[in-house]
Amino acid sequence: DQQVKQNSPSLSVQEGRISILNCDYTNSMFDYFLWYKKYPAEGPTFLISISSIKDKNEDGRFTVFLNKSAKHLSLHIVPSQPGDSAVYFCAATLNYGGSQGNLIFGKGTKLSVKP
Amino acid sequence: DAGITQSPRHKVTETGTPVTLRCHQTENHRYMYWYRQDPGHGLRLIHYSYGVKDTDKGEVSDGYSVSRSKTEDFLLTLESATSSQTSVYFCATRDVGSPLHFGNGTRLTVT
């Protein structure tokens, strides 16, 4: 059973508007969440993360929100730019600061930002 | 990522042949991972290593083995390649509490 779900395979947004990418998880023990961005023919690159002790983390145009009661997190990109067009992966783990902390990834959402 | 090199970048092989993919890191990270990416499945963990000679299985380890004899190198071996192992393979590394850093991938086609 999928522990991390990204239910929207794709999302199209106009340049300058907000992009909202969603992610749901089933394991209430997860304590650390990350977003990765992937361009074609490249490896995923780390974007932003959030610990379960917080409900929001911001880095420039990117903000991640965590709703633990709903087991839901979202990534907001404001304003969206054409260069943001990529596949975005949500990932979750528990005990990330410990010896293992393997990440469980969602299937990804392909974001297209139109000029 | 400049610190992770995967080789080869592309490979075509025949069913039943052995294949070894190599991951080399210059970051001196303790943990190394092999993932595969397939349409409709996202990134799935094959094997990982938490130190030299210390490895463990991930979610999709059947048909794969790994070895780590040095901190900087992590090898993934397909003992007898099958068409279901056609995929893009990513190596990743990290230190304790830090995000995963990925290589640029190896595209493997098994005919």
Coordinates of N, CA and C in Angstrom, one line a residue:
Chain A
D1 N 0.8 -1.2 0.0 CA 0.0 0.0 0.0 C 0.9 1.2 0.0
Q2 N 0.5 2.2 -0.8 CA 1.3 3.4 -0.9 C 1.2 4.2 0.4
Q3 N 2.4 4.6 0.9 CA 2.4 5.3 2.2 C 2.5 6.8 1.9
V4 N 2.9 7.2 0.7 CA 3.0 8.6 0.3 C 2.3 8.8 -1.0
K5 N 1.3 9.6 -1.1 CA 0.5 9.7 -2.3 C 0.4 11.1 -2.8
Q6 N 0.7 11.2 -4.1 CA 0.5 12.4 -4.8 C -0.6 12.1 -5.9
N7 N -1.8 12.6 -5.6 CA -2.9 12.2 -6.4 C -3.1 12.9 -7.7
S8 N -2.3 14.0 -7.9 CA -2.4 14.7 -9.1 C -1.2 14.4 -10.0
P9 N -1.3 13.7 -11.1 CA -0.1 13.4 -11.9 C 0.4 14.6 -12.6
S10 N -0.5 15.6 -12.8 CA 0.0 16.8 -13.5 C -0.8 18.0 -13.0
L11 N -0.1 19.2 -13.3 CA -0.7 20.5 -12.9 C -0.2 21.5 -13.9
S12 N -1.2 22.3 -14.4 CA -0.8 23.4 -15.3 C -1.2 24.8 -14.7
V13 N -0.2 25.7 -14.7 CA -0.4 27.0 -14.0 C 0.1 28.1 -14.9
Q14 N -0.5 29.3 -14.8 CA 0.0 30.4 -15.6 C 1.1 31.1 -14.8
E15 N 2.1 31.6 -15.6 CA 3.2 32.3 -15.0 C 2.7 33.4 -14.1
G16 N 3.3 33.6 -12.9 CA 3.0 34.6 -12.0 C 1.9 34.2 -11.0
R17 N 1.2 33.1 -11.3 CA 0.2 32.7 -10.4 C 0.8 31.7 -9.4
I18 N -0.1 31.3 -8.4 CA 0.4 30.3 -7.4 C 0.3 28.9 -7.9
S19 N 1.3 28.1 -7.6 CA 1.2 26.6 -7.8 C 1.0 26.0 -6.5
I20 N 0.1 25.1 -6.4 CA -0.1 24.3 -5.1 C 0.0 22.8 -5.4
L21 N 1.0 22.2 -4.9 CA 1.2 20.7 -5.1 C 0.9 20.0 -3.8
N22 N 0.1 19.0 -3.9 CA -0.4 18.3 -2.7 C 0.2 16.9 -2.5
C23 N 0.2 16.5 -1.2 CA 0.8 15.2 -0.9 C 0.1 14.7 0.4
D24 N -0.3 13.4 0.4 CA -0.9 12.8 1.5 C -0.1 11.6 2.0
Y25 N -0.1 11.3 3.3 CA 0.6 10.2 3.8 C -0.2 9.4 4.7
T26 N 0.1 8.1 4.9 CA -0.7 7.3 5.8 C -0.1 6.9 7.1
N27 N 1.3 7.0 7.2 CA 2.0 6.6 8.4 C 2.1 7.8 9.4
S28 N 1.4 7.8 10.5 CA 1.4 8.9 11.4 C 2.8 9.0 12.1
M29 N 3.6 8.0 12.0 CA 4.9 8.1 12.6 C 5.9 8.9 11.8
F30 N 5.6 9.2 10.6 CA 6.6 10.0 9.8 C 6.8 11.3 10.5
D31 N 8.1 11.7 10.6 CA 8.4 12.9 11.3 C 9.2 13.9 10.5
Y32 N 9.4 13.7 9.2 CA 10.2 14.6 8.4 C 9.8 14.4 7.0
F33 N 9.6 15.6 6.3 CA 9.0 15.6 5.0 C 9.8 16.5 4.1
L34 N 10.0 16.0 2.8 CA 10.8 16.8 1.9 C 10.1 16.9 0.5
W35 N 10.5 17.9 -0.2 CA 10.1 18.0 -1.6 C 11.4 18.1 -2.5
Y36 N 11.3 17.3 -3.6 CA 12.4 17.3 -4.5 C 11.8 17.7 -5.9
K37 N 12.6 18.4 -6.7 CA 12.3 18.8 -8.0 C 13.2 18.0 -9.0
K38 N 12.6 17.6 -10.1 CA 13.3 16.8 -11.1 C 13.1 17.3 -12.5
Y39 N 14.2 17.7 -13.2 CA 14.1 18.0 -14.6 C 14.4 16.8 -15.4
P40 N 14.0 16.7 -16.7 CA 14.3 15.6 -17.5 C 15.8 15.3 -17.6
A41 N 16.2 14.1 -17.6 CA 17.6 13.7 -17.8 C 18.5 14.1 -16.7
E42 N 17.9 14.5 -15.6 CA 18.7 14.9 -14.4 C 18.2 14.2 -13.2
G43 N 19.1 14.1 -12.1 CA 18.6 13.6 -10.9 C 17.7 14.5 -10.1
P44 N 16.9 14.0 -9.2 CA 16.1 14.9 -8.4 C 17.0 15.8 -7.5
T45 N 16.6 17.0 -7.3 CA 17.3 18.0 -6.4 C 16.4 18.4 -5.3
F46 N 17.0 18.5 -4.1 CA 16.3 18.9 -2.9 C 15.8 20.3 -3.0
L47 N 14.6 20.5 -2.6 CA 13.9 21.8 -2.7 C 13.7 22.4 -1.3
I48 N 12.9 21.7 -0.5 CA 12.6 22.3 0.8 C 12.1 21.1 1.7
S49 N 12.2 21.3 3.0 CA 11.8 20.2 4.0 C 11.1 20.8 5.1
I50 N 10.4 19.9 5.9 CA 9.7 20.4 7.1 C 9.7 19.3 8.1
S51 N 10.0 19.6 9.4 CA 9.9 18.7 10.5 C 8.5 18.6 11.0
S52 N 8.1 17.5 11.6 CA 6.8 17.4 12.1 C 6.5 18.3 13.3
I53 N 7.5 18.9 13.8 CA 7.2 19.8 15.0 C 6.8 21.2 14.5
K54 N 6.9 21.4 13.1 CA 6.5 22.7 12.6 C 5.2 22.5 11.7
D55 N 4.6 23.6 11.4 CA 3.5 23.4 10.4 C 3.7 24.3 9.1
K56 N 4.8 25.0 9.1 CA 5.1 25.8 7.9 C 6.6 26.0 7.8
N57 N 7.2 25.9 6.6 CA 8.5 26.3 6.4 C 8.6 27.0 5.0
E58 N 9.4 28.1 5.1 CA 9.4 29.0 3.9 C 10.8 29.2 3.4
D59 N 11.0 29.2 2.1 CA 12.3 29.5 1.5 C 12.1 30.2 0.2
G60 N 12.2 31.5 0.3 CA 12.0 32.3 -1.0 C 10.6 32.2 -1.5
R61 N 10.5 31.7 -2.7 CA 9.1 31.6 -3.4 C 8.5 30.3 -2.9
F62 N 9.1 29.4 -2.2 CA 8.6 28.1 -1.9 C 8.2 28.0 -0.4
T63 N 7.0 27.5 -0.1 CA 6.5 27.3 1.2 C 5.9 26.0 1.3
V64 N 6.3 25.2 2.4 CA 5.7 23.9 2.6 C 4.8 24.0 3.8
F65 N 3.6 23.5 3.7 CA 2.6 23.5 4.9 C 2.4 22.0 5.3
L66 N 2.4 21.8 6.6 CA 2.1 20.5 7.1 C 0.9 20.5 8.0
N67 N -0.1 19.6 7.7 CA -1.3 19.4 8.5 C -1.2 18.0 9.0
K68 N -0.7 17.8 10.3 CA -0.5 16.5 10.8 C -1.8 15.8 11.1
S69 N -2.8 16.5 11.5 CA -4.1 15.8 11.8 C -4.7 15.2 10.5
A70 N -4.5 15.9 9.4 CA -5.0 15.4 8.1 C -4.0 14.6 7.4
K71 N -2.8 14.4 7.9 CA -1.7 13.7 7.2 C -1.6 14.3 5.8
H72 N -1.4 15.5 5.7 CA -1.4 16.2 4.4 C -0.3 17.3 4.4
L73 N 0.4 17.4 3.3 CA 1.3 18.5 3.2 C 1.2 19.0 1.8
S74 N 1.5 20.3 1.6 CA 1.4 21.0 0.4 C 2.6 21.9 0.1
L75 N 3.0 22.0 -1.1 CA 4.1 22.9 -1.5 C 3.4 24.1 -2.3
H76 N 3.7 25.3 -1.9 CA 3.2 26.5 -2.6 C 4.4 27.2 -3.3
I77 N 4.2 27.5 -4.5 CA 5.2 28.3 -5.3 C 4.6 29.6 -5.7
V78 N 5.1 30.7 -5.2 CA 4.6 32.0 -5.5 C 5.7 33.0 -5.8
P79 N 5.7 33.7 -6.9 CA 4.9 33.4 -8.1 C 5.6 32.3 -8.9
S80 N 4.8 31.6 -9.6 CA 5.3 30.5 -10.5 C 6.0 31.1 -11.7
Q81 N 7.1 30.4 -12.1 CA 7.9 30.9 -13.2 C 8.1 29.7 -14.2
P82 N 8.3 30.0 -15.5 CA 8.4 28.9 -16.4 C 9.5 27.9 -16.1
G83 N 10.6 28.4 -15.4 CA 11.7 27.5 -15.0 C 11.3 26.5 -13.9
D84 N 10.1 26.7 -13.3 CA 9.6 25.8 -12.3 C 9.0 24.6 -12.9
S85 N 8.8 24.6 -14.2 CA 8.3 23.4 -14.8 C 9.2 22.2 -14.6
A86 N 8.7 21.2 -14.0 CA 9.5 20.0 -13.6 C 8.5 19.0 -12.9
V87 N 9.0 17.9 -12.6 CA 8.3 16.9 -11.8 C 8.7 17.1 -10.3
Y88 N 7.7 17.2 -9.5 CA 7.9 17.4 -8.0 C 7.6 16.1 -7.3
F89 N 8.5 15.7 -6.5 CA 8.3 14.5 -5.6 C 8.2 14.9 -4.2
C90 N 7.2 14.4 -3.5 CA 7.0 14.5 -2.1 C 7.7 13.2 -1.5
A91 N 8.3 13.4 -0.3 CA 9.0 12.3 0.4 C 8.8 12.4 1.9
A92 N 8.7 11.3 2.5 CA 8.5 11.2 4.0 C 9.4 10.2 4.6
T93 N 9.7 10.4 5.9 CA 10.5 9.4 6.6 C 10.3 9.5 8.1
L94 N 10.8 8.6 8.8 CA 10.8 8.7 10.3 C 12.2 8.5 10.8
N95 N 12.5 9.2 11.8 CA 13.9 9.1 12.4 C 15.0 9.5 11.4
Y96 N 14.7 10.6 10.7 CA 15.7 11.0 9.7 C 17.0 11.4 10.3
G97 N 17.0 11.9 11.5 CA 18.3 12.3 12.1 C 19.0 11.1 12.6
G98 N 18.4 9.9 12.6 CA 19.1 8.7 13.1 C 19.9 8.0 12.0
S99 N 20.2 6.8 12.3 CA 21.1 6.1 11.5 C 20.6 5.7 10.1
Q100 N 19.3 5.6 9.9 CA 18.9 5.2 8.6 C 17.9 6.2 8.0
G101 N 16.7 6.3 8.4 CA 15.8 7.3 7.9 C 15.6 7.3 6.4
N102 N 15.3 6.1 5.9 CA 15.0 6.0 4.4 C 13.8 6.8 4.0
L103 N 13.9 7.4 2.9 CA 12.8 8.2 2.3 C 11.8 7.4 1.5
I104 N 10.6 7.6 1.7 CA 9.5 7.0 1.0 C 9.0 8.1 0.0
F105 N 9.0 7.9 -1.3 CA 8.6 8.9 -2.2 C 7.2 8.7 -2.8
G106 N 6.5 9.8 -3.1 CA 5.3 9.7 -3.9 C 5.7 9.5 -5.4
K107 N 4.6 9.4 -6.2 CA 4.8 9.1 -7.6 C 5.2 10.3 -8.4
G108 N 5.0 11.5 -7.8 CA 5.4 12.7 -8.5 C 4.2 13.4 -9.1
T109 N 4.3 14.8 -9.3 CA 3.4 15.6 -10.0 C 4.2 16.5 -11.0
K110 N 3.8 16.4 -12.2 CA 4.4 17.2 -13.3 C 3.8 18.6 -13.3
L111 N 4.6 19.6 -13.0 CA 4.1 21.0 -13.1 C 4.5 21.6 -14.4
S112 N 3.6 22.2 -15.0 CA 3.9 23.0 -16.2 C 3.4 24.4 -16.0
V113 N 4.4 25.4 -16.1 CA 4.1 26.8 -15.9 C 4.1 27.5 -17.3
K114 N 3.0 28.0 -17.7 CA 2.9 28.5 -19.0 C 3.1 30.0 -19.0
P115 N 3.9 30.5 -20.0 CA 4.2 32.0 -20.0 C 3.0 32.8 -20.3
Chain B
D1 N 24.3 16.5 -9.3 CA 25.2 16.9 -8.2 C 26.7 16.6 -8.6
A2 N 27.5 17.6 -8.4 CA 28.9 17.5 -8.8 C 29.6 16.4 -8.0
G3 N 29.1 16.0 -6.8 CA 29.9 15.1 -6.0 C 29.5 13.7 -6.2
I4 N 28.6 13.4 -7.1 CA 28.1 12.0 -7.3 C 28.2 11.7 -8.8
T5 N 28.9 10.7 -9.2 CA 29.1 10.2 -10.6 C 28.5 8.8 -10.7
Q6 N 27.6 8.7 -11.7 CA 27.1 7.4 -12.0 C 27.7 6.9 -13.3
S7 N 28.0 5.7 -13.4 CA 28.5 5.1 -14.7 C 28.0 3.7 -14.9
P8 N 27.7 3.3 -16.1 CA 27.6 4.2 -17.3 C 26.4 5.1 -17.2
R9 N 26.2 6.1 -18.0 CA 25.0 6.9 -18.1 C 23.9 6.2 -18.9
H10 N 24.3 5.4 -19.8 CA 23.3 4.7 -20.7 C 23.9 3.3 -20.9
K11 N 23.0 2.3 -20.9 CA 23.4 0.9 -21.2 C 22.3 0.2 -21.8
V12 N 22.6 -0.6 -22.8 CA 21.6 -1.5 -23.4 C 22.2 -2.9 -23.3
T13 N 21.5 -3.8 -22.7 CA 22.0 -5.2 -22.5 C 20.9 -6.2 -22.8
E14 N 21.3 -7.4 -22.9 CA 20.4 -8.5 -23.3 C 19.9 -9.2 -22.1
T15 N 18.7 -9.8 -22.2 CA 18.1 -10.6 -21.1 C 19.1 -11.7 -20.7
G16 N 19.3 -11.8 -19.4 CA 20.1 -12.9 -18.9 C 21.6 -12.6 -18.6
T17 N 22.0 -11.4 -19.1 CA 23.4 -11.0 -18.9 C 23.5 -10.3 -17.5
P18 N 24.7 -10.4 -16.9 CA 24.9 -9.6 -15.7 C 25.3 -8.2 -16.0
V19 N 24.9 -7.3 -15.1 CA 25.1 -5.8 -15.3 C 25.5 -5.2 -14.0
T20 N 26.5 -4.4 -14.0 CA 26.9 -3.7 -12.8 C 26.9 -2.2 -13.1
L21 N 26.2 -1.5 -12.2 CA 26.2 0.0 -12.3 C 27.0 0.5 -11.1
R22 N 27.7 1.6 -11.4 CA 28.7 2.1 -10.4 C 28.2 3.5 -10.0
C23 N 28.4 3.8 -8.7 CA 28.2 5.1 -8.1 C 29.4 5.5 -7.3
H24 N 29.9 6.7 -7.7 CA 31.1 7.2 -7.0 C 30.8 8.5 -6.4
Q25 N 31.2 8.7 -5.1 CA 30.9 10.0 -4.5 C 32.2 10.6 -3.9
T26 N 32.3 11.9 -3.9 CA 33.4 12.6 -3.4 C 33.1 13.4 -2.2
E27 N 31.9 13.2 -1.6 CA 31.4 14.0 -0.5 C 31.7 13.3 0.8
N28 N 32.2 12.1 0.8 CA 32.5 11.4 2.1 C 31.3 11.1 2.9
H29 N 30.1 11.0 2.2 CA 28.9 10.8 2.9 C 28.8 9.3 3.4
R30 N 28.2 9.2 4.6 CA 28.2 7.8 5.2 C 27.1 6.9 4.4
Y31 N 26.0 7.5 4.1 CA 24.9 6.7 3.6 C 24.8 6.8 2.0
M32 N 24.6 5.7 1.4 CA 24.4 5.6 0.0 C 23.2 4.8 -0.4
Y33 N 22.6 5.1 -1.5 CA 21.3 4.5 -1.8 C 21.2 4.2 -3.4
W34 N 20.5 3.2 -3.7 CA 20.1 3.0 -5.1 C 18.6 3.0 -5.2
Y35 N 18.1 3.9 -6.1 CA 16.7 3.9 -6.4 C 16.5 3.6 -7.9
R36 N 15.3 3.2 -8.2 CA 14.9 3.1 -9.6 C 13.6 4.0 -9.8
Q37 N 13.5 4.6 -11.0 CA 12.4 5.4 -11.3 C 11.7 4.8 -12.5
D38 N 10.4 4.6 -12.4 CA 9.6 4.0 -13.4 C 8.3 4.9 -13.5
P39 N 7.8 5.0 -14.8 CA 6.5 5.7 -14.9 C 5.4 5.1 -14.1
G40 N 4.7 6.0 -13.3 CA 3.6 5.5 -12.5 C 4.0 4.9 -11.2
H41 N 5.3 4.9 -10.9 CA 5.8 4.4 -9.6 C 6.7 5.3 -8.8
G42 N 7.1 6.4 -9.4 CA 8.0 7.3 -8.7 C 9.3 6.7 -8.5
L43 N 9.9 7.0 -7.3 CA 11.2 6.6 -6.9 C 11.1 5.5 -5.9
R44 N 11.7 4.3 -6.2 CA 11.6 3.2 -5.3 C 13.0 2.7 -4.8
L45 N 13.1 2.5 -3.6 CA 14.4 2.1 -3.0 C 14.8 0.7 -3.3
I46 N 16.0 0.4 -3.8 CA 16.4 -0.9 -4.1 C 17.2 -1.5 -3.0
H47 N 18.3 -0.8 -2.7 CA 19.2 -1.2 -1.6 C 19.8 0.1 -1.1
Y48 N 20.4 0.0 0.2 CA 21.1 1.1 0.7 C 22.2 0.6 1.6
S49 N 23.1 1.6 1.9 CA 24.3 1.2 2.7 C 24.5 2.3 3.7
Y50 N 24.7 1.8 5.0 CA 25.0 2.8 6.1 C 26.4 2.7 6.5
G51 N 27.3 2.2 5.7 CA 28.7 2.2 6.0 C 29.4 1.2 5.1
V52 N 30.7 1.2 5.1 CA 31.5 0.2 4.3 C 31.1 -1.2 4.8
K53 N 30.8 -2.0 3.8 CA 30.4 -3.4 4.0 C 29.0 -3.6 4.7
D54 N 28.4 -2.5 5.0 CA 27.0 -2.5 5.7 C 26.0 -2.1 4.7
T55 N 25.2 -3.1 4.3 CA 24.1 -2.8 3.3 C 22.8 -3.5 3.8
D56 N 21.7 -3.0 3.2 CA 20.4 -3.6 3.5 C 19.5 -3.5 2.4
K57 N 18.4 -4.3 2.4 CA 17.4 -4.3 1.3 C 16.4 -3.1 1.4
G58 N 16.0 -2.7 0.3 CA 14.9 -1.7 0.2 C 13.6 -2.4 -0.2
E59 N 12.8 -1.5 -0.8 CA 11.4 -2.0 -1.2 C 11.4 -3.0 -2.3
V60 N 12.3 -2.8 -3.3 CA 12.3 -3.6 -4.5 C 13.7 -4.2 -4.8
S61 N 14.1 -5.0 -3.9 CA 15.5 -5.6 -3.9 C 15.6 -6.9 -4.7
D62 N 14.5 -7.6 -5.0 CA 14.6 -8.8 -5.7 C 15.3 -8.7 -7.0
G63 N 16.3 -9.5 -7.3 CA 17.1 -9.5 -8.6 C 18.3 -8.6 -8.6
Y64 N 18.5 -7.9 -7.4 CA 19.6 -7.0 -7.3 C 20.5 -7.3 -6.1
S65 N 21.8 -7.0 -6.3 CA 22.7 -7.1 -5.1 C 23.6 -5.9 -5.2
V66 N 24.2 -5.6 -4.0 CA 25.0 -4.4 -3.9 C 26.3 -4.7 -3.2
S67 N 27.3 -3.9 -3.3 CA 28.5 -4.0 -2.6 C 29.1 -2.6 -2.3
R68 N 29.7 -2.5 -1.1 CA 30.4 -1.2 -0.8 C 31.6 -1.6 -0.1
S69 N 32.7 -1.6 -0.8 CA 34.0 -1.9 -0.2 C 34.8 -0.7 0.2
K70 N 34.4 0.5 -0.3 CA 35.0 1.7 0.0 C 33.9 2.8 0.3
T71 N 34.2 3.8 1.1 CA 33.2 4.8 1.4 C 32.7 5.4 0.1
E72 N 33.6 5.6 -0.9 CA 33.1 6.4 -2.0 C 32.4 5.6 -3.1
D73 N 32.4 4.3 -3.1 CA 31.9 3.5 -4.2 C 30.8 2.6 -3.7
F74 N 29.7 2.6 -4.5 CA 28.5 1.7 -4.2 C 28.1 1.1 -5.5
L75 N 28.2 -0.2 -5.6 CA 27.9 -0.9 -6.9 C 26.6 -1.6 -6.8
L76 N 25.8 -1.5 -7.9 CA 24.6 -2.2 -8.0 C 24.7 -3.3 -9.1
T77 N 24.4 -4.5 -8.8 CA 24.6 -5.6 -9.7 C 23.2 -6.3 -10.0
L78 N 22.9 -6.4 -11.3 CA 21.8 -7.3 -11.7 C 22.4 -8.6 -12.2
E79 N 22.2 -9.6 -11.4 CA 22.9 -10.9 -11.7 C 22.5 -11.5 -13.0
S80 N 21.3 -11.3 -13.4 CA 20.8 -11.9 -14.7 C 19.6 -10.9 -15.1
A81 N 20.0 -10.0 -15.9 CA 19.0 -8.9 -16.2 C 17.7 -9.4 -16.9
T82 N 16.6 -8.8 -16.5 CA 15.3 -9.1 -17.1 C 14.7 -7.8 -17.6
S83 N 13.7 -8.0 -18.5 CA 13.1 -6.8 -19.2 C 12.4 -5.9 -18.1
S84 N 12.0 -6.5 -17.0 CA 11.3 -5.7 -16.0 C 12.3 -4.8 -15.2
Q85 N 13.6 -5.0 -15.5 CA 14.6 -4.2 -14.8 C 15.0 -3.0 -15.7
T86 N 14.4 -2.9 -16.9 CA 14.5 -1.7 -17.7 C 14.0 -0.5 -16.9
S87 N 14.9 0.5 -16.7 CA 14.5 1.6 -15.8 C 15.6 2.6 -15.8
V88 N 15.3 3.7 -15.1 CA 16.4 4.7 -14.8 C 16.8 4.5 -13.3
Y89 N 18.1 4.3 -13.1 CA 18.6 4.1 -11.8 C 19.3 5.3 -11.3
F90 N 19.0 5.6 -10.1 CA 19.6 6.8 -9.4 C 20.3 6.4 -8.2
C91 N 21.5 6.9 -8.0 CA 22.3 6.7 -6.8 C 22.1 8.0 -6.0
A92 N 22.1 7.9 -4.7 CA 22.0 9.0 -3.8 C 22.8 8.8 -2.6
T93 N 23.2 10.0 -2.0 CA 24.1 9.9 -0.8 C 23.5 10.9 0.2
R94 N 23.9 10.8 1.4 CA 23.6 11.8 2.4 C 24.4 11.5 3.7
D95 N 24.5 12.6 4.5 CA 25.0 12.5 5.9 C 23.8 12.4 6.8
V96 N 24.1 12.1 8.1 CA 23.0 12.0 9.1 C 22.3 13.3 9.1
G97 N 20.9 13.3 9.0 CA 20.1 14.5 9.2 C 20.1 15.4 8.0
S98 N 20.8 15.1 6.9 CA 20.9 16.0 5.8 C 20.1 15.4 4.6
P99 N 19.6 16.2 3.7 CA 18.8 15.7 2.6 C 19.6 14.8 1.7
L100 N 18.9 13.9 1.0 CA 19.5 13.1 -0.1 C 20.0 14.0 -1.2
H101 N 21.2 13.6 -1.7 CA 21.7 14.2 -3.0 C 21.7 13.1 -4.0
F102 N 21.2 13.4 -5.2 CA 21.1 12.4 -6.2 C 22.2 12.6 -7.3
G103 N 22.6 11.5 -7.9 CA 23.3 11.6 -9.2 C 22.4 11.8 -10.3
N104 N 23.0 11.8 -11.6 CA 22.1 12.1 -12.7 C 21.5 10.9 -13.4
G105 N 21.7 9.8 -12.8 CA 21.0 8.6 -13.3 C 21.7 7.8 -14.3
T106 N 21.3 6.5 -14.4 CA 21.8 5.6 -15.5 C 20.5 5.0 -16.1
R107 N 20.4 5.2 -17.4 CA 19.3 4.6 -18.1 C 19.7 3.2 -18.6
L108 N 19.0 2.2 -18.1 CA 19.3 0.8 -18.5 C 18.1 0.3 -19.3
T109 N 18.5 -0.3 -20.4 CA 17.5 -1.0 -21.3 C 17.9 -2.4 -21.4
V110 N 16.9 -3.3 -21.1 CA 17.2 -4.8 -21.2 C 16.3 -5.3 -22.3
T111 N 17.0 -5.8 -23.3 CA 16.2 -6.2 -24.5 C 16.0 -7.7 -24.5

